[in-house]
XYZ file of C-alpha atoms in Angstrom:
705
model
C 18.509 86.066 6.364
C 17.657 82.532 7.199
C 16.504 81.780 11.023
C 19.164 79.833 12.545
C 18.552 75.878 13.161
C 17.669 75.424 17.040
C 20.557 73.096 18.875
C 18.986 69.298 19.012
C 17.663 68.758 22.846
C 19.959 66.226 24.586
C 17.169 65.221 26.591
C 15.922 61.570 25.201
C 11.729 62.001 23.563
C 9.498 61.163 26.159
C 8.262 57.808 25.756
C 4.529 57.086 24.525
C 1.837 57.122 26.746
C 0.995 53.737 28.563
C -2.449 53.013 27.174
C -0.755 53.694 23.601
C 1.374 50.849 24.072
C -1.208 48.380 25.674
C -3.422 48.931 22.155
C -1.476 48.418 20.173
C 0.206 45.499 21.591
C -2.684 43.905 22.589
C -4.571 44.475 18.250
C -1.422 42.496 17.420
C -2.507 39.984 19.689
C -5.837 39.688 18.891
C -5.247 40.120 14.851
C -2.935 37.141 15.527
C 0.329 39.331 14.266
C 2.435 37.488 15.345
C 5.166 39.277 13.058
C 4.061 42.691 14.819
C 4.055 41.270 18.665
C 7.993 40.232 17.895
C 8.823 43.037 16.217
C 7.373 45.863 19.136
C 9.091 43.142 22.054
C 12.606 44.021 20.466
C 11.944 47.904 21.217
C 13.294 47.102 25.269
C 12.746 50.547 26.534
C 9.000 50.623 25.589
C 7.675 47.372 27.320
C 9.943 47.898 29.661
C 8.480 50.691 30.348
C 5.141 48.717 29.789
C 5.541 46.217 31.963
C 6.843 48.306 34.524
C 3.463 50.284 35.063
C 1.250 47.412 34.354
C 0.837 44.547 36.737
C 0.321 41.244 35.301
C -1.948 40.403 31.968
C -2.436 37.575 29.917
C -1.350 37.675 26.544
C -2.117 34.481 24.316
C -5.114 32.673 25.264
C -5.217 30.121 22.162
C -5.062 26.754 22.670
C -1.820 25.591 20.469
C -3.207 21.811 20.245
C -6.698 20.080 20.292
C -6.488 16.456 18.609
C -3.493 14.273 19.919
C -1.566 17.029 21.055
C -1.071 19.290 24.362
C -3.638 21.454 24.705
C -1.711 24.711 26.148
C -2.549 28.353 26.478
C 0.174 30.263 26.406
C 0.497 33.009 29.344
C 3.112 35.849 29.933
C 3.812 36.600 33.340
C 4.654 40.350 33.701
C 7.623 41.081 35.699
C 9.455 44.803 35.857
C 12.480 44.357 33.694
C 13.200 43.001 29.813
C 12.990 39.157 30.635
C 9.070 39.868 30.197
C 9.941 41.047 27.027
C 11.606 38.129 26.048
C 9.452 35.815 27.195
C 6.291 37.971 24.690
C 8.861 37.387 21.791
C 8.918 33.690 22.506
C 5.789 32.663 22.450
C 4.973 34.990 20.039
C 7.881 32.651 18.038
C 6.563 29.841 18.747
C 2.663 31.058 18.062
C 4.202 31.900 14.697
C 5.536 28.759 13.949
C 9.070 29.681 14.172
C 10.327 27.861 16.974
C 14.373 28.228 15.667
C 14.338 31.077 15.862
C 12.484 30.406 19.531
C 14.882 28.584 20.673
C 17.579 31.093 19.294
C 16.833 33.524 21.561
C 16.272 31.686 24.458
C 19.440 30.261 24.143
C 20.970 33.435 23.744
C 19.275 34.647 26.831
C 21.963 35.539 29.815
C 19.109 34.248 32.289
C 19.226 30.289 32.711
C 17.173 28.466 30.791
C 15.001 27.014 33.775
C 14.117 30.307 34.787
C 11.479 30.702 31.118
C 8.213 29.262 31.571
C 4.935 29.622 29.457
C 2.361 27.748 28.726
C -0.157 27.956 31.512
C -3.621 27.017 31.163
C -5.905 28.653 34.121
C -5.616 24.793 35.895
C -1.925 24.560 35.140
C 1.480 25.569 36.736
C 4.215 26.934 34.885
C 5.857 24.665 32.793
C 9.191 24.804 30.950
C 9.372 26.447 26.982
C 12.843 24.739 26.423
C 11.757 21.211 26.364
C 8.450 22.367 24.922
C 10.929 23.664 21.751
C 12.753 21.054 21.299
C 9.427 19.203 21.741
C 8.163 20.861 18.665
C 12.006 20.675 16.326
C 10.960 16.847 17.419
C 14.468 16.678 19.195
C 12.536 14.250 21.541
C 15.125 12.504 23.565
C 16.430 16.320 24.529
C 13.238 17.068 25.709
C 12.724 14.499 27.409
C 16.367 15.026 28.911
C 14.928 18.447 29.686
C 11.854 17.553 31.367
C 13.877 15.325 33.880
C 15.482 18.871 35.605
C 12.355 20.560 35.966
C 9.630 19.867 38.741
C 7.164 17.387 38.848
C 3.699 18.992 37.624
C 0.516 18.182 35.839
C 2.045 20.323 32.623
C 5.361 19.134 32.397
C 3.716 15.140 33.006
C 0.951 16.092 30.006
C 4.290 17.438 27.886
C 6.311 14.256 29.036
C 2.933 12.031 27.708
C 3.414 13.882 24.827
C 7.177 12.848 24.239
C 6.997 9.621 25.074
C 3.989 9.057 22.485
C 5.535 10.472 19.905
C 8.460 8.025 20.643
C 6.455 4.793 20.906
C 6.915 4.113 24.094
C 3.015 3.639 25.066
C 3.354 1.635 28.436
C 4.877 4.374 30.194
C 2.942 7.849 28.302
C -0.645 5.065 29.936
C 0.881 4.977 32.910
C 1.488 9.185 33.285
C -1.731 9.432 31.724
C -3.482 7.589 34.753
C -1.879 8.940 37.310
C -3.190 12.283 35.690
C -7.037 11.311 35.595
C -8.041 13.298 38.390
C -6.303 15.995 37.519
C -9.675 18.183 35.876
C -8.088 18.751 32.168
C -9.895 19.226 28.978
C -9.755 16.417 26.227
C -7.418 13.828 28.751
C -9.487 11.041 27.677
C -8.879 11.165 24.041
C -5.577 11.146 23.982
C -5.420 9.183 26.899
C -7.370 6.271 24.298
C -4.752 7.466 21.025
C -2.214 6.023 23.724
C -4.454 2.526 24.455
C -4.834 1.714 20.959
C -1.543 2.606 20.016
C -0.037 0.369 22.593
C -2.172 -2.664 21.398
C -4.615 -2.699 24.266
C -7.790 -1.780 22.875
C -10.012 -4.005 24.904
C -9.331 -1.612 28.119
C -10.831 1.330 26.021
C -14.018 0.784 27.054
C -13.688 0.231 31.003
C -11.771 3.485 30.668
C -14.519 5.874 29.367
C -16.922 4.282 31.426
C -14.499 5.027 35.061
C -14.392 8.408 32.847
C -18.359 8.791 32.450
C -17.585 9.378 28.826
C -19.054 8.372 26.190
C -17.439 7.353 22.737
C -19.798 10.200 21.304
C -19.135 13.356 23.187
C -16.654 14.444 20.249
C -15.363 13.948 17.123
C -12.027 13.178 18.018
C -13.105 11.120 20.971
C -15.328 9.323 18.095
C -12.659 8.659 15.971
C -10.484 7.767 18.593
C -12.555 5.114 20.011
C -13.059 3.373 16.372
C -10.092 2.693 15.639
C -9.792 0.824 18.870
C -13.559 -1.236 17.587
C -11.197 -1.912 14.582
C -8.310 -3.366 16.297
C -10.438 -5.779 18.366
C -11.883 -6.731 14.451
C -15.732 -4.386 15.491
C -15.471 -3.139 11.660
C -19.796 -2.540 11.556
C -19.592 -0.835 14.927
C -16.314 1.031 13.950
C -18.159 2.172 11.062
C -21.069 3.340 12.087
C -19.559 5.214 15.316
C -16.957 7.175 11.986
C -20.102 7.904 10.641
C -21.617 9.998 14.242
C -18.270 11.521 14.805
C -18.221 12.511 11.177
C -21.796 14.292 11.468
C -20.687 15.379 14.761
C -17.759 17.868 13.771
C -20.204 18.962 10.509
C -22.443 20.923 13.543
C -19.268 21.941 16.010
C -17.650 23.448 13.006
C -20.290 25.002 11.526
C -21.317 26.008 14.558
C -17.392 27.420 14.925
C -18.050 29.620 11.988
C -15.804 27.392 9.828
C -15.750 27.650 5.739
C -16.895 23.879 3.955
C -13.017 24.145 2.715
C -11.178 24.306 6.235
C -14.746 21.578 7.504
C -13.347 19.427 5.334
C -9.500 18.973 6.074
C -10.704 18.683 9.644
C -12.441 15.772 9.053
C -10.346 14.161 6.426
C -8.863 11.684 8.985
C -12.233 10.584 9.571
C -13.045 9.959 6.138
C -9.701 8.150 5.061
C -10.267 5.699 7.756
C -13.919 5.652 6.738
C -12.237 3.999 3.717
C -10.309 1.686 5.208
C -13.190 -0.071 6.636
C -14.524 -0.165 3.754
C -11.755 -2.152 2.497
C -11.406 -4.700 5.651
C -15.409 -5.193 5.371
C -14.184 -6.228 1.712
C -16.084 -3.383 -0.114
C -12.761 -2.664 -1.891
C -14.225 -0.557 -4.767
C -16.148 1.917 -2.279
C -12.534 2.148 -0.778
C -11.005 2.555 -3.894
C -13.299 5.450 -4.214
C -12.954 6.722 -1.548
C -9.520 7.077 -1.613
C -8.971 8.001 -4.847
C -11.312 11.119 -4.316
C -9.140 12.396 -1.320
C -5.872 12.341 -3.505
C -7.207 14.130 -6.478
C -9.627 16.904 -4.165
C -6.178 17.794 -2.379
C -8.433 18.913 0.430
C -7.056 17.153 3.561
C -3.916 16.906 5.670
C -0.461 15.666 4.779
C -1.172 12.841 7.340
C -4.189 11.645 6.040
C -3.083 11.960 2.660
C -0.479 9.720 3.265
C -2.620 7.078 4.527
C -4.943 7.384 1.658
C -2.220 6.754 -0.426
C -0.458 3.181 1.109
C -3.761 2.462 1.148
C -4.824 3.132 -2.583
C -1.389 1.183 -3.184
C -1.781 -1.631 -0.960
C -5.396 -2.985 -2.692
C -3.542 -2.400 -6.389
C -1.116 -4.744 -5.018
C 0.969 -5.025 -8.315
C -1.245 -3.882 -11.035
C -0.428 -0.547 -12.903
C 3.021 -0.244 -10.458
C 3.720 2.986 -12.404
C 1.062 4.567 -11.516
C 1.225 3.029 -7.779
C 5.239 4.854 -8.411
C 4.254 7.972 -8.987
C 1.740 8.484 -6.321
C 4.072 7.552 -3.744
C 6.064 10.199 -5.449
C 3.806 12.690 -3.889
C 5.334 11.737 -0.784
C 9.023 12.199 -1.416
C 11.103 15.074 -0.183
C 11.265 17.233 -3.054
C 15.300 17.507 -1.857
C 16.523 14.670 -1.970
C 17.323 12.282 -4.817
C 16.438 8.872 -3.435
C 12.999 8.430 -1.716
C 12.510 9.817 1.639
C 9.193 11.358 3.208
C 8.972 15.087 3.097
C 9.972 16.377 6.894
C 6.575 17.195 7.722
C 5.403 13.924 7.190
C 7.840 12.454 9.028
C 7.239 14.007 11.869
C 2.985 13.660 11.341
C 3.218 10.253 10.667
C 3.689 7.249 13.351
C 6.694 4.687 13.347
C 4.188 2.067 11.826
C 3.053 3.903 9.180
C 6.197 5.557 7.516
C 7.145 2.041 8.067
C 4.361 0.750 5.767
C 5.022 2.948 3.236
C 8.623 2.463 2.662
C 7.702 -1.544 2.613
C 5.284 -0.671 -0.315
C 7.817 1.244 -2.278
C 10.342 -1.924 -1.962
C 7.723 -4.381 -3.542
C 6.923 -2.111 -5.786
C 10.100 -1.373 -7.087
C 10.388 -5.093 -6.746
C 7.609 -5.841 -9.239
C 9.049 -2.886 -11.525
C 12.572 -4.899 -11.418
C 14.201 -1.698 -10.499
C 16.632 -3.552 -8.199
C 19.076 -1.226 -7.405
C 16.101 1.491 -6.602
C 14.927 -1.524 -4.098
C 18.674 -1.670 -3.142
C 19.263 1.072 -1.911
C 16.081 2.225 -0.319
C 17.002 -1.272 2.056
C 19.758 -0.188 2.719
C 18.889 2.368 4.378
C 15.434 0.727 6.540
C 17.558 -0.560 9.457
C 18.580 2.836 10.467
C 15.841 4.179 10.226
C 13.502 1.637 12.459
C 16.571 -0.513 14.019
C 13.943 -2.616 16.703
C 11.389 -3.507 13.328
C 11.746 -6.851 11.778
C 10.159 -4.944 8.340
C 13.772 -4.382 7.547
C 15.584 -8.048 7.133
C 12.317 -9.415 5.568
C 12.357 -7.062 2.576
C 16.189 -7.312 2.472
C 15.600 -11.308 2.862
C 13.365 -10.758 -0.199
C 15.612 -8.877 -2.231
C 18.387 -11.475 -2.543
C 15.351 -14.441 -3.154
C 14.867 -11.993 -5.834
C 18.117 -11.961 -7.318
C 17.991 -15.542 -6.710
C 20.534 -15.952 -3.607
C 18.020 -17.832 -1.401
C 21.355 -19.122 0.531
C 22.698 -15.750 1.644
C 18.543 -14.487 2.179
C 18.297 -17.480 4.598
C 21.487 -16.703 6.409
C 21.119 -13.124 7.547
C 17.564 -14.558 8.746
C 18.978 -17.206 11.481
C 21.220 -14.026 12.063
C 18.704 -12.093 13.240
C 17.094 -14.519 14.831
C 19.596 -15.469 17.161
C 20.598 -12.225 18.314
C 16.369 -10.778 18.420
C 15.018 -14.311 19.779
C 11.718 -12.414 20.811
C 10.965 -11.280 17.040
C 11.996 -14.627 15.812
C 8.638 -15.375 15.082
C 8.110 -14.312 11.205
C 11.612 -14.530 10.996
C 11.409 -18.294 11.573
C 9.145 -18.523 9.301
C 9.925 -16.939 6.341
C 13.456 -18.660 6.850
C 11.560 -21.892 6.109
C 9.408 -20.106 3.327
C 12.297 -19.185 1.379
C 14.559 -22.243 2.126
C 11.194 -24.998 1.183
C 10.978 -22.894 -2.343
C 14.515 -23.013 -3.163
C 14.377 -26.961 -2.135
C 16.162 -27.269 1.053
C 13.177 -29.145 3.456
C 16.193 -29.954 6.313
C 16.812 -26.003 6.651
C 12.515 -25.262 5.832
C 11.180 -27.908 8.736
C 14.696 -26.860 11.080
C 13.447 -23.438 11.269
C 9.609 -24.363 11.791
C 10.314 -26.526 14.148
C 11.828 -23.881 16.313
C 8.847 -21.837 16.902
C 7.476 -24.149 20.229
C 3.474 -22.579 20.172
C 2.462 -23.926 16.861
C 3.727 -27.348 16.693
C 0.443 -29.421 17.642
C -1.231 -27.435 15.095
C -2.775 -29.215 12.194
C -1.236 -27.129 10.022
C 2.145 -27.150 11.532
C 1.845 -31.086 11.712
C 1.003 -31.330 8.348
C 4.104 -29.185 7.100
C 6.836 -30.949 9.028
C 5.843 -34.212 8.234
C 6.222 -33.413 4.234
C 9.179 -31.606 4.449
C 10.440 -33.983 6.356
C 9.492 -36.763 4.631
C 11.190 -34.987 1.633
C 14.563 -34.581 3.556
C 13.699 -38.571 4.208
C 13.878 -38.087 8.210
C 10.770 -40.622 8.055
C 12.147 -41.046 12.163
C 11.761 -37.508 11.997
C 8.824 -36.784 10.949
C 6.925 -39.825 13.239
C 8.013 -38.205 16.002
C 6.577 -34.853 15.233
C 3.260 -37.281 13.884
C 4.271 -38.326 18.271
C 4.689 -35.118 19.471
C 1.718 -33.894 18.469
C -0.309 -36.769 19.222
C 0.569 -36.619 22.638
C -0.008 -32.779 23.420
C -3.132 -33.165 22.137
C -4.164 -35.931 24.327
C -3.711 -33.892 27.252
C -5.081 -30.820 26.049
C -8.179 -29.643 27.617
C -9.904 -27.907 24.867
C -13.152 -27.662 22.973
C -11.690 -27.657 19.780
C -10.286 -30.887 19.782
C -7.899 -32.190 17.152
C -6.721 -35.103 18.093
C -8.942 -37.213 16.203
C -7.750 -35.456 12.929
C -4.068 -35.837 14.058
C -4.428 -39.607 15.237
C -5.951 -40.722 11.361
C -3.153 -38.878 9.892
C -0.668 -40.824 12.375
C -1.894 -43.785 11.846
C -2.562 -43.114 7.414
C 1.422 -42.180 7.830
C 2.630 -44.681 9.469
C 1.232 -47.794 7.870
C 2.189 -46.600 4.655
C 5.964 -46.559 5.361
C 5.944 -50.393 6.870
C 5.048 -49.383 10.950
C 1.392 -52.056 10.776
C 1.582 -52.279 14.303
C 2.269 -48.911 15.548
C -0.750 -47.749 12.982
C -2.988 -50.639 14.249
C -2.559 -49.102 18.204
C -3.522 -45.706 17.010
C -6.789 -47.144 14.528
C -7.713 -49.717 17.971
C -7.378 -46.945 20.270
C -9.472 -44.250 17.988
C -12.082 -47.198 17.975
C -12.184 -47.388 21.808
C -12.201 -43.563 22.278
C -14.175 -42.011 18.943
C -16.059 -45.296 17.840
C -15.494 -43.810 14.256
C -16.439 -45.939 11.124
C -13.841 -44.851 9.281
C -11.280 -45.950 12.226
C -12.784 -49.311 12.079
C -12.295 -49.744 8.408
C -8.308 -48.741 8.326
C -7.850 -51.487 11.396
C -9.600 -54.056 9.998
C -7.428 -53.428 6.908
C -4.055 -52.606 8.784
C -4.889 -55.657 10.718
C -5.674 -57.839 7.702
C -1.761 -57.788 7.221
C -0.677 -59.280 10.163
C -3.355 -61.648 11.800
C -6.353 -62.228 9.115
C -8.536 -63.975 12.315
C -9.019 -60.721 14.421
C -9.039 -58.669 11.437
C -12.468 -60.787 11.140
C -13.464 -60.089 14.805
C -12.541 -56.731 14.252
C -15.028 -56.651 10.584
C -17.791 -58.409 12.636
C -18.316 -54.980 14.162
C -18.845 -53.602 10.793
C -22.600 -52.971 10.122
C -23.621 -55.206 7.595
C -25.220 -53.042 3.903
C -28.384 -53.016 3.091
C -29.037 -55.455 -0.040
C -26.079 -57.888 -0.092
C -27.842 -60.435 2.435
C -28.338 -62.953 -0.294
C -25.189 -62.642 -2.069
C -22.697 -65.778 -1.529
C -19.414 -64.296 -1.384
C -17.258 -67.998 -1.206
C -19.488 -68.799 -4.927
C -18.052 -65.119 -5.442
C -14.560 -65.769 -4.970
C -14.903 -68.886 -7.192
C -15.723 -67.421 -9.933
C -13.644 -66.067 -12.446
C -15.455 -62.480 -13.281
C -17.656 -61.504 -15.020
C -17.654 -61.261 -18.975
C -17.954 -58.359 -21.236
C -20.834 -58.485 -23.486
C -20.732 -56.985 -26.354
C -24.541 -54.176 -27.165
C -25.783 -54.915 -29.781
C -25.352 -52.053 -32.609
C -29.047 -51.319 -32.938
C -29.862 -50.003 -29.287
C -26.497 -48.329 -29.594
C -26.918 -46.546 -32.400
C -30.714 -45.937 -30.771
C -29.510 -44.512 -27.832
C -26.970 -42.284 -30.240
C -30.452 -40.604 -32.200
C -32.418 -40.013 -29.214
C -29.494 -38.689 -27.457
C -28.734 -36.328 -30.645
C -32.752 -35.590 -31.329
C -33.088 -34.034 -27.582
C -29.731 -31.951 -27.918
C -30.610 -28.552 -29.955
C -27.957 -27.077 -31.611
C -27.937 -23.662 -30.968
C -29.041 -21.815 -34.466
C -27.026 -19.212 -35.577
C -28.702 -16.044 -35.912
C -28.527 -14.655 -39.617
C -27.262 -11.245 -39.986
C -27.522 -9.332 -43.085
C -24.383 -8.614 -45.574
C -23.234 -5.290 -46.012
C -22.255 -3.963 -48.753
C -19.943 -1.472 -49.734
C -22.261 2.458 -50.810
C -23.283 2.299 -54.576
C -22.997 -1.825 -54.601
C -26.382 -3.392 -56.514
C -26.413 -6.855 -55.251
C -28.864 -7.634 -58.466
C -26.393 -6.316 -60.722
C -23.073 -6.799 -59.199
C -20.884 -7.184 -62.943
C -18.265 -9.210 -63.347
C -15.953 -10.833 -60.366
C -13.248 -8.899 -58.993
C -9.748 -10.197 -59.622
C -8.088 -11.834 -57.265
C -5.271 -10.883 -58.084
C -5.944 -7.175 -57.659
C -3.852 -6.815 -54.058
C -0.639 -8.493 -55.633
C 1.726 -6.767 -57.294
C 1.792 -6.628 -61.091
C 5.180 -8.462 -61.165
C 3.569 -11.221 -59.253
C -0.127 -11.466 -61.701
C -0.128 -14.528 -63.811
C -1.110 -12.145 -66.328
C 2.005 -9.395 -66.554
C 4.316 -9.761 -70.027
C 7.415 -7.863 -69.404
C 8.652 -5.640 -72.125
C 10.472 -6.731 -74.825
C 14.241 -5.342 -74.744
C 15.114 -3.869 -78.646
C 18.524 -5.658 -79.716
C 18.234 -3.748 -82.712
C 19.389 -0.516 -80.763
C 22.621 -2.618 -79.676
C 23.736 -3.941 -82.792
C 26.365 -1.782 -84.729
C 26.776 -2.959 -88.274
C 29.714 -1.972 -90.372
C 33.359 -1.267 -90.210
C 34.891 -1.090 -87.192
C 35.085 3.133 -86.186
C 32.200 3.525 -88.369
C 30.023 6.860 -87.505
C 26.967 5.002 -86.589
C 23.991 7.208 -87.120
C 20.619 7.967 -85.672
C 16.978 6.414 -87.379
C 16.203 10.250 -86.456
C 19.190 11.228 -88.529
C 18.407 8.317 -91.487
C 15.025 9.427 -91.305
C 15.393 12.707 -91.518
C 18.008 12.521 -94.988
C 15.563 10.025 -96.460
C 12.718 12.339 -96.533
C 14.954 15.054 -97.262
C 15.847 12.819 -100.544
C 12.274 12.156 -101.691
C 10.251 14.953 -101.359
C 8.046 13.933 -103.097
C 7.406 10.564 -102.646
C 6.786 11.606 -98.692
C 4.768 14.470 -99.605
C 0.901 12.608 -99.826
C 1.715 10.478 -96.500
C 3.444 13.923 -94.612
C -0.153 15.205 -93.483
C -1.730 12.011 -91.797
C 2.135 11.875 -90.402
C 2.004 14.998 -88.375
C -1.320 14.195 -87.288
C -0.426 11.662 -86.418
C 2.921 13.391 -84.479
C 0.594 15.747 -82.980
C -1.474 13.391 -81.083
C 1.404 11.373 -79.777
C 2.805 14.554 -78.954
C -0.476 15.522 -76.975
C -0.786 12.145 -75.239
C 2.867 11.652 -73.994
C 2.911 14.368 -71.242
C -0.511 13.096 -69.876
C 0.862 9.575 -69.708
C 3.747 11.075 -68.145
C 1.557 13.430 -65.131
C -0.345 10.298 -64.374
C 2.828 8.150 -63.571
C 4.058 11.097 -61.213
C 0.498 11.458 -60.257
C 0.669 7.315 -59.027
C 3.954 7.553 -57.596
C 2.787 10.345 -55.188
């Protein structure tokens, strides 16, 4: 008889030992097996038991960000309830790049969101994880709004700097970094330099490093950012040397960390791309092209570095090989989107200026490739992507000009300039260029005149005068010259252009019949500058109005050497120099001399190349010159004669006509004896003909093939 089964115990199984739970959790954390940490933390009963018997301890102590990102360390503050299990789960999800799941776990909790904290470095207080999750999801405005409800401390300020940096609000970001200078935050100078460069304040970088007593070569990240500031200040050679030093430092540091060669190359790929960019700025374009191409082909760089390399390579090549450039840009495209949109990962990592440059180059390439529809679709999407930028409206104007709609392009540029006067300088220049090319000089001059800070420049003055002359506004052109003359007269600059402006103004007024004003300008130039050219202009101008006064000015000119013995009055009374023909002998002699002097280049005689097996000593009969013509076109061609007798019908109408073969056979049968002597020869001839006919047919078939 089988034994009865034992009744199931109503008491739950005892929990595993505390040491085993701690060992299991710690093993998963040390192995970076964050999926297992999440599964382990879902066992709330075990975790609660573990947390209720163990004092608080650190779960994660690994930096999440190094270069250009927040350096935070995840810490789990243990409490005697399941909230700690949720915290451990959220941290593990974030470390495993599952930010969406972490945010869902926080939202599904019954606790208040402000009570969840993580990312505590040894010297930092706690900061909110909800705002950080929004920051990782690129929901920057929501993350910034969430931070405003938190207590302001070093960590929240550091996260706020990162959000402001991603939003492009560099001045506010720099202001917070300056407040954090007294805090003991590792590598804060790296982010500070990056913010200064992006804000256009590269001249302040060296002063900030000196105040912090930090050298640019203290880390390869800081060397990279400092080199970017040198590039902005156009110190390209110094930037190149600093980038080379940064690459060497990075290789040494990363090799000490036992990183593989591929990982080292991936980490230092931004420096390699920036070195190529410096070579491009220094004029070594071929070296830059090779460096960009090598980075793209090897595919050993991060996504943002490859995107920068592709964009710079496309800009270097320009309109050459447009199809290849478009294919390279397609590499950056979102695979799920039908139109051209950057991949989501690139959209998060690249700055607004970098993304705008990629889209702008794409549109220009489409215009060069005459793909107007694709260009129009992409241009229409840019204003929503970059609402505060000038580039979208400039590209829209370029598209309209390509479509022969210059008037519409001028209209939209004028509307943008009126709407955003602080950004109107480039727009006015573009409108002037479009109008001048379209034959609208008055619109071009009006647009150029609205840029006040360049009105006095010689190039602007010359362009305005030319445009107003084309429009028939002579008085307006003269007013431009007068205004420029007045500005340079009052200017206290070393590189003064008053002499050039007054010279051109006097020449313009003399050309348009304003001799008195031109004479005044020349006279002022002679008094102030003592220019010989101005004195010559003064003499020629005054001579049209008062000859005696012109002679007085003429006496100030220095006499030319060799003209003292010449009587000017006698030269004026002569009728001029008569032409005397030179003797022909002399002409021929000079021609012969010149002919002998010029040596004609002797052409090198090359040995002729003959076909294989050809003997030049015995060439044989010459080839037929008509051998390349068809037979019917040759002079020796004779068409075959048609047998007219075959078509003749003799006898009465309706008679039956016998064939030659039948008549021949009948004749043979009727005269057997007479044909007996000749039958042998005929038979032999027939045999020969029968043998030769098939061969001729086969040869004809072969020739047709």
